[in-house]
Coordinates of C-alpha atoms in Angstrom, one line a residue:
Q1 CA -1.0 35.3 -13.2
V2 CA -0.8 31.9 -11.9
Q3 CA 2.4 30.8 -10.2
L4 CA 3.4 27.1 -9.4
Q5 CA 5.9 25.6 -7.0
E6 CA 6.8 21.9 -6.9
S7 CA 7.8 20.3 -3.6
G8 CA 8.9 16.8 -2.5
P9 CA 11.7 14.4 -1.7
G10 CA 14.7 14.9 -4.0
L11 CA 15.9 11.3 -3.6
V12 CA 13.7 8.2 -3.8
K13 CA 14.7 4.6 -3.5
P14 CA 13.9 2.0 -6.2
S15 CA 10.5 0.3 -6.0
Q16 CA 9.2 3.1 -3.7
T17 CA 6.6 5.7 -4.6
L18 CA 7.6 9.1 -5.7
S19 CA 5.2 11.8 -4.4
L20 CA 5.3 15.5 -5.3
T21 CA 3.0 18.4 -4.6
C22 CA 2.2 21.5 -6.6
T23 CA 1.3 24.6 -4.7
V24 CA -0.6 27.2 -6.8
S25 CA -0.9 30.7 -6.2
G26 CA -2.5 33.6 -8.0
G27 CA -5.4 31.5 -9.1
S28 CA -7.7 28.7 -8.0
I29 CA -7.2 25.1 -9.3
I30 CA -11.0 24.9 -9.8
T31 CA -11.2 27.9 -12.2
S32 CA -13.2 26.8 -15.1
Y33 CA -11.2 25.4 -18.0
Y34 CA -8.0 25.3 -16.3
A35 CA -6.0 22.0 -16.6
W36 CA -3.0 21.1 -14.3
S37 CA -0.4 18.8 -15.5
W38 CA 2.8 17.1 -14.5
I39 CA 5.7 16.8 -17.1
R40 CA 9.1 15.6 -16.6
Q41 CA 12.6 15.6 -18.3
P42 CA 15.2 13.0 -17.7
P43 CA 18.7 13.8 -18.0
G44 CA 19.7 14.1 -21.8
K45 CA 16.1 13.5 -22.9
G46 CA 13.1 15.5 -24.0
L47 CA 9.9 16.5 -22.1
E48 CA 7.5 13.8 -21.2
W49 CA 3.8 14.6 -20.4
M50 CA 2.6 12.3 -17.5
G51 CA -0.8 13.4 -16.9
V52 CA -3.3 16.1 -16.0
I53 CA -6.1 16.9 -13.6
A54 CA -8.7 19.3 -14.9
Y55 CA -10.6 22.0 -13.2
D56 CA -13.5 19.5 -12.6
G57 CA -11.3 16.8 -11.1
S58 CA -11.1 14.6 -14.1
T59 CA -8.0 13.0 -14.8
Y60 CA -6.0 11.7 -17.8
Y61 CA -2.8 9.9 -18.0
S62 CA 0.0 9.1 -20.4
P63 CA -0.5 5.4 -21.7
S64 CA 3.0 4.6 -21.1
L65 CA 2.7 5.7 -17.4
K66 CA -0.9 5.1 -16.6
S67 CA -0.4 2.0 -14.5
R68 CA 1.9 3.6 -12.2
T69 CA 0.6 7.2 -12.0
S70 CA -1.9 9.0 -9.9
I71 CA -2.8 12.7 -9.9
S72 CA -4.9 14.1 -7.2
R73 CA -5.9 17.5 -5.7
D74 CA -6.6 19.3 -2.4
T75 CA -8.8 22.2 -3.2
S76 CA -8.7 23.5 0.5
R77 CA -5.0 24.0 0.0
N78 CA -5.0 24.9 -3.8
Q79 CA -2.6 22.1 -4.5
F80 CA -2.4 19.1 -6.7
S81 CA -0.1 16.2 -6.5
L82 CA 1.7 13.4 -8.4
Q83 CA 2.2 9.8 -7.1
L84 CA 4.4 7.6 -9.3
S85 CA 4.7 4.0 -8.0
S86 CA 7.5 1.2 -8.3
V87 CA 10.1 3.8 -9.4
T88 CA 13.4 2.9 -11.0
P89 CA 16.4 4.9 -12.0
E90 CA 14.8 5.5 -15.3
D91 CA 12.3 7.6 -13.5
T92 CA 15.2 10.1 -12.5
A93 CA 14.2 13.6 -13.9
V94 CA 13.4 17.1 -13.2
Y95 CA 9.6 17.2 -12.6
Y96 CA 7.4 20.1 -13.3
C97 CA 4.1 21.2 -12.7
V98 CA 2.2 23.2 -15.4
S99 CA -1.0 25.1 -15.8
R100 CA -2.8 25.7 -19.0
D101 CA -5.8 28.1 -19.1
Y102 CA -8.8 28.7 -21.3
Y103 CA -6.7 30.4 -24.1
S104 CA -4.0 27.7 -23.8
D105 CA -1.6 29.8 -22.2
Y106 CA 0.9 27.9 -20.1
E107 CA 2.8 28.6 -16.7
W108 CA 5.5 26.4 -15.5
G109 CA 6.9 25.7 -12.0
Q110 CA 10.6 26.0 -11.6
G111 CA 10.9 22.1 -11.6
T112 CA 12.3 19.9 -8.9
Q113 CA 15.0 17.2 -9.5
V114 CA 14.1 13.7 -8.3
T115 CA 16.7 11.0 -8.3
V116 CA 16.0 7.5 -7.9
S117 CA 18.8 5.7 -6.3
S118 CA 19.4 3.1 -3.4

């Protein structure tokens, strides 16, 4: 069973770039048909899918965030990362990394709180 753990700064200043890393254990991020996503939940709001990097390295982003979002991976460390540029207080949220396997079974990280504030 895949396990995921988010890491990164809990506080980011407005206009800066938010950077988070998800470390994966119990499976490889290049396993065929796996997809690795970032999802966030702002306070008092629902879940928002941000983007995904597939097992082959291809990426897809939410249209509303595409201009500010980049997802990459480090296969040697079995990690994938999120970068969100030009953040504002509206980007304050709990950020989750999520895996999806061939059978569309999902595993979630525990989530990490990121606050955008000066």
